[in-house]
Each structure stands twice: as structure tokens, then as C-alpha cells.
Short mmCIF file of N, CA and C in Angstrom, two decimals:
data_model
loop_
_atom_site.label_atom_id
_atom_site.label_comp_id
_atom_site.label_asym_id
_atom_site.label_seq_id
_atom_site.Cartn_x
_atom_site.Cartn_y
_atom_site.Cartn_z
N MET A 1127 0.89 -1.30 -0.18
CA MET A 1127 0.30 -0.44 0.19
C MET A 1127 0.53 0.92 -0.55
N ALA A 1128 0.70 2.36 -1.43
CA ALA A 1128 1.04 2.99 -1.15
C ALA A 1128 1.35 4.34 0.02
N THR A 1129 1.92 4.95 0.74
CA THR A 1129 2.01 5.58 1.86
C THR A 1129 1.51 7.26 1.13
N LYS A 1130 0.97 7.94 1.69
CA LYS A 1130 0.43 9.32 0.93
C LYS A 1130 1.52 10.46 2.08
N VAL A 1131 1.72 11.19 1.24
CA VAL A 1131 3.08 11.87 1.68
C VAL A 1131 2.45 13.90 1.46
N CYS A 1132 2.51 13.77 2.97
CA CYS A 1132 1.84 15.53 3.12
C CYS A 1132 2.43 16.45 2.06
N GLU A 1133 1.66 16.87 1.43
CA GLU A 1133 1.94 18.75 0.77
C GLU A 1133 3.07 19.65 1.87
N GLY A 1134 2.61 19.73 2.67
CA GLY A 1134 3.25 20.61 3.83
C GLY A 1134 3.88 20.25 4.51
N CYS A 1135 4.56 19.29 4.82
CA CYS A 1135 5.70 18.62 5.27
C CYS A 1135 6.94 17.82 4.62
N ASP A 1136 5.96 16.86 4.09
CA ASP A 1136 6.65 16.09 2.72
C ASP A 1136 7.09 14.29 3.86
N TYR A 1137 6.39 14.16 4.91
CA TYR A 1137 6.42 13.05 5.88
C TYR A 1137 5.16 11.88 5.24
N GLY A 1138 5.49 11.31 5.18
CA GLY A 1138 4.31 10.49 5.13
C GLY A 1138 2.67 10.36 6.59
N ILE A 1139 1.62 9.87 5.96
CA ILE A 1139 0.88 10.24 5.98
C ILE A 1139 0.29 8.80 6.81
N LEU A 1140 0.19 8.72 8.13
CA LEU A 1140 -0.56 7.09 8.11
C LEU A 1140 -2.34 7.12 8.18
N ASN A 1141 -2.71 8.44 8.93
CA ASN A 1141 -4.25 8.38 9.39
C ASN A 1141 -4.45 9.87 9.44
N HIS A 1142 -5.75 9.92 9.20
CA HIS A 1142 -6.17 11.08 9.22
C HIS A 1142 -5.34 12.42 8.46
N TRP A 1143 -5.85 12.87 7.02
CA TRP A 1143 -5.63 13.68 6.24
C TRP A 1143 -6.60 14.64 5.37
N VAL A 1144 -6.36 15.74 4.84
CA VAL A 1144 -7.25 16.29 4.40
C VAL A 1144 -6.51 16.17 3.01
N VAL A 1145 -8.03 16.98 2.15
CA VAL A 1145 -7.07 16.57 0.43
C VAL A 1145 -7.58 17.70 -0.07
N LEU A 1146 -6.33 18.43 -0.74
CA LEU A 1146 -7.16 19.83 -1.51
C LEU A 1146 -6.69 19.29 -3.12
N GLU A 1147 -7.75 19.15 -3.92
CA GLU A 1147 -7.11 18.70 -5.34
C GLU A 1147 -5.80 17.56 -5.07
N GLU A 1148 -6.63 16.76 -4.71
CA GLU A 1148 -5.26 15.62 -4.61
C GLU A 1148 -3.76 15.73 -4.28
N LYS A 1149 -3.57 16.71 -3.33
CA LYS A 1149 -2.69 17.16 -2.43
C LYS A 1149 -3.29 16.58 -1.22
N PHE A 1150 -2.48 15.79 -0.51
CA PHE A 1150 -2.97 15.43 0.60
C PHE A 1150 -2.02 16.01 1.95
N TYR A 1151 -2.72 16.17 2.96
CA TYR A 1151 -1.83 17.05 4.06
C TYR A 1151 -2.05 16.35 5.69
N HIS A 1152 -1.52 16.54 6.56
CA HIS A 1152 -1.62 16.01 7.83
C HIS A 1152 -2.96 17.02 8.34
N ASP A 1153 -3.55 17.24 9.71
CA ASP A 1153 -4.51 17.61 9.87
C ASP A 1153 -4.00 18.94 10.46
N GLU A 1154 -2.80 18.78 11.09
CA GLU A 1154 -2.07 20.14 12.01
C GLU A 1154 -1.62 21.09 10.22
N CYS A 1155 -0.72 20.37 9.53
CA CYS A 1155 -0.07 21.00 8.02
C CYS A 1155 -0.81 21.45 7.19
N PHE A 1156 -2.46 21.44 7.27
CA PHE A 1156 -3.35 22.20 6.51
C PHE A 1156 -3.46 23.36 7.14
N THR A 1157 -2.63 24.19 6.39
CA THR A 1157 -2.37 25.73 7.13
C THR A 1157 -1.96 26.79 6.09
N CYS A 1158 -2.82 27.74 6.30
CA CYS A 1158 -2.74 28.72 5.76
C CYS A 1158 -1.29 29.62 4.66
N SER A 1159 -1.55 29.61 3.54
CA SER A 1159 -0.98 29.96 2.91
C SER A 1159 0.46 31.16 3.27
N SER A 1160 -0.86 32.20 3.64
CA SER A 1160 -0.79 33.69 4.37
C SER A 1160 -0.21 33.75 5.43
N CYS A 1161 -1.17 33.33 6.68
CA CYS A 1161 -0.38 33.90 8.06
C CYS A 1161 -0.19 32.37 8.54
N GLY A 1162 -0.33 31.19 8.35
CA GLY A 1162 0.50 30.03 8.86
C GLY A 1162 -0.64 29.38 9.86
N ARG A 1163 -2.29 30.06 10.22
CA ARG A 1163 -2.76 29.63 10.91
C ARG A 1163 -3.37 28.00 10.79
N ILE A 1164 -3.41 27.09 11.22
CA ILE A 1164 -4.37 25.80 10.99
C ILE A 1164 -5.93 26.07 10.36
N ILE A 1165 -5.74 25.57 9.43
CA ILE A 1165 -7.51 25.69 8.68
C ILE A 1165 -7.83 24.21 9.39
N ASP A 1166 -9.20 24.74 10.01
CA ASP A 1166 -9.46 23.34 10.73
C ASP A 1166 -10.78 22.68 9.45
N ILE A 1167 -10.78 21.69 9.28
CA ILE A 1167 -11.51 21.34 8.01
C ILE A 1167 -13.19 21.56 8.04
N LYS A 1168 -13.52 21.77 9.28
CA LYS A 1168 -14.77 22.20 9.22
C LYS A 1168 -15.41 23.96 8.62
N GLU A 1169 -14.24 24.46 8.62
CA GLU A 1169 -14.16 26.12 8.32
C GLU A 1169 -14.23 26.35 6.83
N SER A 1170 -14.69 27.08 6.44
CA SER A 1170 -14.28 27.21 5.24
C SER A 1170 -13.24 27.96 4.38
N PHE A 1171 -12.76 27.91 3.35
CA PHE A 1171 -11.41 28.20 3.34
C PHE A 1171 -11.14 28.92 1.31
N ASN A 1172 -9.97 29.49 0.94
CA ASN A 1172 -10.06 29.64 -0.43
C ASN A 1172 -9.13 29.41 -0.82
N LYS A 1173 -8.77 29.00 -1.73
CA LYS A 1173 -7.03 28.71 -2.64
C LYS A 1173 -7.01 30.19 -3.76
N VAL A 1174 -5.33 30.46 -3.24
CA VAL A 1174 -4.74 30.75 -4.29
C VAL A 1174 -3.21 30.59 -4.47
N ASN A 1175 -2.94 30.43 -5.60
CA ASN A 1175 -1.99 29.60 -6.10
C ASN A 1175 -2.03 28.39 -5.81
N GLU A 1176 -2.88 27.66 -6.14
CA GLU A 1176 -3.41 26.64 -5.09
C GLU A 1176 -2.96 25.84 -3.87
N LYS A 1177 -2.98 26.88 -3.00
CA LYS A 1177 -2.62 26.74 -1.97
C LYS A 1177 -3.65 27.39 -1.08
N PRO A 1178 -3.78 26.75 0.13
CA PRO A 1178 -5.18 27.14 0.94
C PRO A 1178 -4.72 27.99 1.54
N VAL A 1179 -6.08 28.98 1.71
CA VAL A 1179 -5.92 30.51 1.93
C VAL A 1179 -6.79 30.52 3.46
N CYS A 1180 -6.92 30.90 4.46
CA CYS A 1180 -7.92 31.17 5.21
C CYS A 1180 -9.03 32.71 4.94
N THR A 1181 -10.35 32.38 5.60
CA THR A 1181 -11.42 33.00 5.00
C THR A 1181 -10.78 34.59 5.46
N GLY A 1182 -9.69 34.82 6.80
CA GLY A 1182 -9.81 36.22 6.94
C GLY A 1182 -8.48 37.20 5.96
N CYS A 1183 -7.96 36.54 5.89
CA CYS A 1183 -6.53 36.69 5.01
C CYS A 1183 -6.86 36.45 3.57
N ASN A 1184 -8.08 35.89 3.01
CA ASN A 1184 -8.55 36.08 1.95
C ASN A 1184 -9.20 37.51 1.96
N THR A 1185 -10.14 37.83 2.87
CA THR A 1185 -10.77 38.89 2.70
C THR A 1185 -9.93 39.98 2.66
N ASN A 1186 -9.11 40.16 3.94
CA ASN A 1186 -8.38 41.37 3.83
C ASN A 1186 -6.97 41.42 2.89
N LYS A 1187 -6.58 40.22 2.19
CA LYS A 1187 -5.22 40.45 1.41
C LYS A 1187 -5.18 40.15 -0.21
N PHE A 1188 -6.41 39.30 -0.54
CA PHE A 1188 -6.74 39.30 -1.87
C PHE A 1188 -8.12 39.38 -2.44
N THR A 1189 -9.06 40.01 -1.54
CA THR A 1189 -10.56 40.41 -2.39
C THR A 1189 -10.60 41.73 -3.19
N ALA A 1190 -10.68 42.22 -3.74
CA ALA A 1190 -10.65 43.47 -4.26
C ALA A 1190 -11.31 44.66 -3.10
N ARG A 1191 -10.61 45.57 -3.56
CA ARG A 1191 -11.01 46.29 -2.27
C ARG A 1191 -11.41 47.92 -3.75
N CYS A 1192 -12.56 48.57 -2.90
CA CYS A 1192 -13.31 49.50 -3.40
C CYS A 1192 -12.53 50.82 -3.11
N ASP A 1193 -12.75 51.53 -4.47
CA ASP A 1193 -11.34 52.45 -4.22
C ASP A 1193 -11.66 53.73 -3.89
N ASP A 1194 -13.23 53.52 -3.64
CA ASP A 1194 -14.05 55.00 -2.97
C ASP A 1194 -13.44 54.67 -1.08
N CYS A 1195 -14.42 53.49 -0.74
CA CYS A 1195 -14.40 53.34 0.81
C CYS A 1195 -13.20 52.29 1.58
N THR A 1196 -12.67 52.10 0.39
CA THR A 1196 -11.40 51.30 0.43
C THR A 1196 -11.73 50.15 1.50
N LEU A 1197 -12.65 49.45 1.63
CA LEU A 1197 -13.09 48.24 1.97
C LEU A 1197 -13.51 47.58 1.03
N PRO A 1198 -12.90 45.55 1.43
CA PRO A 1198 -13.49 44.58 0.50
C PRO A 1198 -14.51 44.49 -0.31
N ILE A 1199 -14.57 44.32 -0.99
CA ILE A 1199 -15.64 43.77 -2.07
C ILE A 1199 -15.94 42.49 -2.08
N SER A 1200 -17.16 41.79 -1.38
CA SER A 1200 -17.58 40.60 -1.55
C SER A 1200 -19.13 41.04 -2.65
N GLY A 1201 -19.21 39.65 -3.66
CA GLY A 1201 -19.93 40.04 -4.65
C GLY A 1201 -19.87 40.28 -5.62
N GLN A 1202 -20.74 41.02 -6.20
CA GLN A 1202 -20.72 42.00 -7.30
C GLN A 1202 -20.12 42.96 -7.22
N ARG A 1203 -18.99 43.75 -7.66
CA ARG A 1203 -18.34 45.07 -7.96
C ARG A 1203 -18.70 45.49 -9.17
N LEU A 1204 -18.52 46.86 -8.76
CA LEU A 1204 -18.49 47.54 -10.27
C LEU A 1204 -16.89 48.38 -10.65
N ILE A 1205 -16.82 48.15 -11.46
CA ILE A 1205 -15.19 48.08 -12.17
C ILE A 1205 -15.42 48.91 -13.33
N TYR A 1206 -14.55 50.16 -13.32
CA TYR A 1206 -14.30 50.54 -14.67
C TYR A 1206 -12.57 51.13 -14.84
N GLN A 1207 -12.11 51.18 -15.58
CA GLN A 1207 -10.85 51.75 -15.87
C GLN A 1207 -9.79 51.30 -14.44
N ASP A 1208 -9.56 49.66 -14.33
CA ASP A 1208 -9.13 48.83 -13.34
C ASP A 1208 -9.56 49.28 -12.18
N LYS A 1209 -10.63 50.44 -11.78
CA LYS A 1209 -10.68 50.80 -10.33
C LYS A 1209 -12.07 49.69 -9.96
N ASN A 1210 -12.14 49.47 -8.68
CA ASN A 1210 -13.18 48.51 -8.22
C ASN A 1210 -13.59 49.48 -7.50
N TYR A 1211 -15.35 49.57 -7.05
CA TYR A 1211 -16.33 50.03 -6.95
C TYR A 1211 -17.48 49.13 -6.24
N HIS A 1212 -17.90 49.77 -4.91
CA HIS A 1212 -19.19 48.94 -4.07
C HIS A 1212 -20.57 49.77 -5.29
N PHE A 1213 -21.28 49.25 -5.41
CA PHE A 1213 -22.37 49.69 -6.13
C PHE A 1213 -23.04 51.04 -5.37
N ALA A 1214 -22.85 50.54 -4.14
CA ALA A 1214 -23.34 51.23 -2.97
C ALA A 1214 -22.80 52.98 -2.91
N CYS A 1215 -21.57 52.80 -2.85
CA CYS A 1215 -20.21 53.24 -3.13
C CYS A 1215 -20.53 54.86 -3.72
N LYS A 1216 -21.14 54.15 -5.65
CA LYS A 1216 -21.14 54.88 -6.07
C LYS A 1216 -22.68 55.54 -6.92
N SER A 1217 -23.04 56.61 -6.57
CA SER A 1217 -24.29 57.01 -6.50
C SER A 1217 -24.71 57.63 -8.45
N CYS A 1218 -25.79 58.26 -8.93
CA CYS A 1218 -25.70 58.87 -10.19
C CYS A 1218 -25.21 60.48 -9.87
N ASN A 1219 -24.69 60.67 -10.81
CA ASN A 1219 -24.36 62.50 -10.30
C ASN A 1219 -25.50 63.38 -10.73
N LYS A 1220 -26.55 62.70 -11.68
CA LYS A 1220 -27.46 63.56 -11.98
C LYS A 1220 -28.91 63.49 -10.96
N CYS A 1221 -29.29 62.70 -10.75
CA CYS A 1221 -30.18 62.04 -9.57
C CYS A 1221 -29.64 62.06 -8.19
N SER A 1222 -28.71 61.31 -7.72
CA SER A 1222 -28.01 61.14 -6.60
C SER A 1222 -28.71 59.54 -6.07
N ALA A 1223 -29.08 58.86 -6.84
CA ALA A 1223 -29.50 57.92 -6.50
C ALA A 1223 -28.29 56.66 -6.37
N PRO A 1224 -28.47 55.71 -5.44
CA PRO A 1224 -27.00 55.02 -5.66
C PRO A 1224 -27.35 53.84 -6.74
N PHE A 1225 -26.34 53.39 -6.91
CA PHE A 1225 -26.47 52.47 -8.25
C PHE A 1225 -26.60 51.23 -7.28
N GLU A 1226 -27.20 49.80 -8.26
CA GLU A 1226 -27.96 48.71 -7.77
C GLU A 1226 -27.35 47.61 -8.20
N GLU A 1227 -26.64 46.86 -8.12
CA GLU A 1227 -25.98 45.17 -8.55
C GLU A 1227 -27.33 44.99 -9.45
N GLY A 1228 -26.73 44.52 -10.61
CA GLY A 1228 -27.58 44.10 -11.88
C GLY A 1228 -28.18 45.11 -12.31
N GLU A 1229 -27.59 46.63 -12.69
CA GLU A 1229 -28.03 47.79 -13.50
C GLU A 1229 -26.49 48.11 -14.15
N VAL A 1230 -25.96 47.11 -14.35
CA VAL A 1230 -24.69 47.62 -14.73
C VAL A 1230 -25.13 48.06 -16.21
N GLU A 1231 -25.76 47.86 -16.89
CA GLU A 1231 -26.08 48.05 -18.57
C GLU A 1231 -26.99 49.69 -18.19
N ARG A 1232 -27.48 49.79 -17.19
CA ARG A 1232 -28.16 51.26 -17.19
C ARG A 1232 -27.20 52.23 -16.87
N ILE A 1233 -25.74 51.85 -16.37
CA ILE A 1233 -25.43 53.19 -16.25
C ILE A 1233 -24.39 53.28 -17.13
N LYS A 1234 -23.90 54.78 -17.27
CA LYS A 1234 -22.93 55.75 -18.39
C LYS A 1234 -22.08 56.22 -17.51
N VAL A 1235 -20.49 56.10 -18.24
CA VAL A 1235 -20.20 57.08 -17.97
C VAL A 1235 -19.29 58.13 -18.71
N LEU A 1236 -19.66 59.64 -18.41
CA LEU A 1236 -19.24 60.79 -18.89
C LEU A 1236 -18.04 61.28 -18.84
N GLU A 1237 -17.38 61.82 -19.69
CA GLU A 1237 -16.18 62.72 -19.54
C GLU A 1237 -15.08 61.76 -18.81
N GLY A 1238 -15.12 60.23 -18.35
CA GLY A 1238 -14.37 59.59 -18.17
C GLY A 1238 -14.91 59.38 -16.39
N ARG A 1239 -15.04 60.02 -15.56
CA ARG A 1239 -15.31 59.98 -14.69
C ARG A 1239 -16.46 60.19 -13.33
N ILE A 1240 -17.50 60.73 -14.36
CA ILE A 1240 -18.91 61.16 -14.34
C ILE A 1240 -19.79 59.98 -14.93
N PHE A 1241 -20.31 59.04 -13.65
CA PHE A 1241 -21.36 58.07 -13.48
C PHE A 1241 -22.70 58.49 -13.01
N VAL A 1242 -23.90 58.33 -14.15
CA VAL A 1242 -25.25 58.74 -14.71
C VAL A 1242 -25.63 57.33 -14.74
N HIS A 1243 -27.04 57.47 -14.48
CA HIS A 1243 -28.13 56.32 -14.88
C HIS A 1243 -28.20 56.75 -16.48
N ASP A 1244 -28.25 55.98 -17.17
CA ASP A 1244 -28.78 56.05 -18.76
C ASP A 1244 -30.10 56.97 -19.19
N ASN A 1245 -30.93 56.79 -17.67
CA ASN A 1245 -31.91 57.54 -18.13
C ASN A 1245 -32.33 58.90 -17.50
N CYS A 1246 -31.26 59.10 -16.96
CA CYS A 1246 -31.15 60.55 -15.98
C CYS A 1246 -30.37 61.44 -17.00
#
């Protein structure tokens, strides 16, 4: 029987392992590649460069941030000229109503920086 080798420490695994895309880890070697914290098998995590990343590090280091409020953006975002925005952080320059997710087709940009609803 072939011994599984831990991706984290390169030692053989006898029992109890975690699998991430056909790579095996000892429970204690399944750690966040950013902060080094052990990721419990019951918690959610992300993958960055094929390595596990805890949710906290993913949010703080790898998630796009809004160019207006600087907070991380989860879910849909408004992207214009390599800048990311929460929909709620941008509002129409004519009617002042904030933009909402799903209405991307209704947003026009005037003079490269003025965001307006297409019917304003």
C-alpha cells in the first residue's frame, strides 16, 4: 500500500488527512499559506495559487477593495478603468440615487469619471 505524503511537511501520512485537489495534508499541516494558521477542516477557506488561504486572509489580502471606501468587496462589483467599487459607493451624478447590483447596463460614464443612469 502506497503511503500518502503530506504536501505541507513531506512526511508520510498514516491516518487522518485533508485533501485539496489531490494533494494530501496532515490535519496540522493544512495551514493558511498567508498567515500560517491551521485551517480546521470544518471551516471554509479559499485557494490562492493552488494553496489554501483562510477566509480572513482572503478577505484582507486577496479580495478586491473599493477605490472609494477602501473596504473589501464581496459579491458583485462595479469595475471601471481598473478601479473597483461597491455599487452603493457610487451614485448617479444627476439624480443622486445609488447604483444597484444588476443595473450595470443602465450606467453611463461621462467624461471618463462622471457616473449617471442612462435615463437621467
